[in-house]
């Protein structure tokens, strides 16, 4: 879900891999994060492009989530753990 990926990136994560990510992307992600760069898996980048959420410079914008948005993510995570 591109909206979820965008929200996760908005939290300021350094890297984002998904279930569809290639195994070969993990070492690349680790190396890039060690260099203080953000890594986004190809499958996630494609999902963001297809949804229109990816444009030059937009992906790495770090607008913080509102308190309500953070609460929704916390509740969603808690529900998924049950």
CSV table of C-alpha atoms in Angstrom, one decimal:
chain,number,residue,atom,x,y,z
A,1,UNK,CA,0.0,0.0,0.0
A,2,UNK,CA,1.7,3.2,-1.2
A,3,UNK,CA,0.0,5.3,1.4
A,4,UNK,CA,1.4,3.2,4.2
A,5,UNK,CA,4.8,3.3,2.7
A,6,UNK,CA,4.6,7.1,2.4
A,7,UNK,CA,3.6,7.3,6.1
A,8,UNK,CA,6.4,5.1,7.2
A,9,UNK,CA,8.9,7.2,5.2
A,10,UNK,CA,7.4,10.2,6.9
A,11,UNK,CA,8.4,8.8,10.3
A,12,UNK,CA,12.0,9.3,9.2
A,13,UNK,CA,13.1,5.7,8.7
A,14,UNK,CA,16.5,5.2,7.1
A,15,UNK,CA,15.5,2.2,5.0
A,16,UNK,CA,12.4,0.6,3.7
A,17,UNK,CA,12.2,-3.0,2.4
A,18,UNK,CA,9.0,-4.9,1.8
A,19,UNK,CA,7.9,-8.6,1.4
A,20,UNK,CA,8.4,-8.2,-2.4
A,21,UNK,CA,12.0,-6.9,-1.9
A,22,UNK,CA,14.8,-8.9,-3.5
A,23,UNK,CA,17.2,-10.6,-1.1
A,24,UNK,CA,20.0,-8.8,-2.9
A,25,UNK,CA,18.6,-5.5,-1.7
A,26,UNK,CA,19.3,-6.2,2.0
A,27,UNK,CA,23.1,-5.8,1.8
A,28,UNK,CA,22.7,-2.7,-0.4
A,29,UNK,CA,20.3,-1.2,2.1
A,30,UNK,CA,22.7,-1.8,5.0
A,31,UNK,CA,25.6,-0.2,3.1
A,32,UNK,CA,23.5,2.8,2.1
A,33,UNK,CA,22.2,3.3,5.6
A,34,UNK,CA,25.7,3.1,7.0
A,35,UNK,CA,26.6,6.0,4.7
A,36,UNK,CA,23.7,8.0,6.2
A,37,UNK,CA,21.6,7.6,3.0
A,38,UNK,CA,18.0,6.6,2.8
A,39,UNK,CA,17.4,3.2,1.1
A,40,UNK,CA,14.0,2.4,-0.5
A,41,UNK,CA,13.5,-1.0,-2.2
A,42,UNK,CA,12.8,-1.1,-5.9
A,43,UNK,CA,9.4,-2.7,-5.3
A,44,UNK,CA,8.4,0.1,-2.9
A,45,UNK,CA,9.7,2.8,-5.2
A,46,UNK,CA,7.6,1.3,-8.0
A,47,UNK,CA,4.5,1.2,-5.9
A,48,UNK,CA,5.0,4.9,-4.9
A,49,UNK,CA,5.5,5.8,-8.6
A,50,UNK,CA,2.4,4.0,-9.7
A,51,UNK,CA,0.3,5.8,-7.0
A,52,UNK,CA,1.7,9.2,-7.9
A,53,UNK,CA,3.4,9.5,-4.5
A,54,UNK,CA,6.9,9.6,-6.0
A,55,UNK,CA,8.3,12.6,-7.7
A,56,UNK,CA,11.7,14.3,-7.8
A,57,UNK,CA,12.6,15.3,-4.2
A,58,UNK,CA,9.1,14.4,-2.8
A,59,UNK,CA,10.1,10.9,-1.6
A,60,UNK,CA,12.7,12.1,0.8
A,61,UNK,CA,10.6,15.0,2.2
A,62,UNK,CA,10.4,14.5,5.9
A,63,UNK,CA,7.1,16.2,6.9
A,64,UNK,CA,6.4,14.8,10.4
A,65,UNK,CA,3.1,13.0,10.9
A,66,UNK,CA,0.4,14.7,13.0
A,67,UNK,CA,-0.3,13.4,16.5
A,68,UNK,CA,-3.5,11.8,15.1
A,69,UNK,CA,-1.6,10.1,12.3
A,70,UNK,CA,0.9,8.7,14.7
A,71,UNK,CA,-1.9,7.4,16.9
A,72,UNK,CA,-3.5,5.6,14.0
A,73,UNK,CA,-0.2,3.9,13.1
A,74,UNK,CA,0.3,2.8,16.8
A,75,UNK,CA,-3.2,1.4,16.9
A,76,UNK,CA,-2.7,-0.4,13.6
A,77,UNK,CA,0.5,-1.9,14.8
A,78,UNK,CA,-1.0,-3.0,18.1
A,79,UNK,CA,-3.9,-4.7,16.2
A,80,UNK,CA,-1.5,-6.5,13.9
A,81,UNK,CA,0.3,-8.0,16.8
A,82,UNK,CA,-2.8,-9.7,18.3
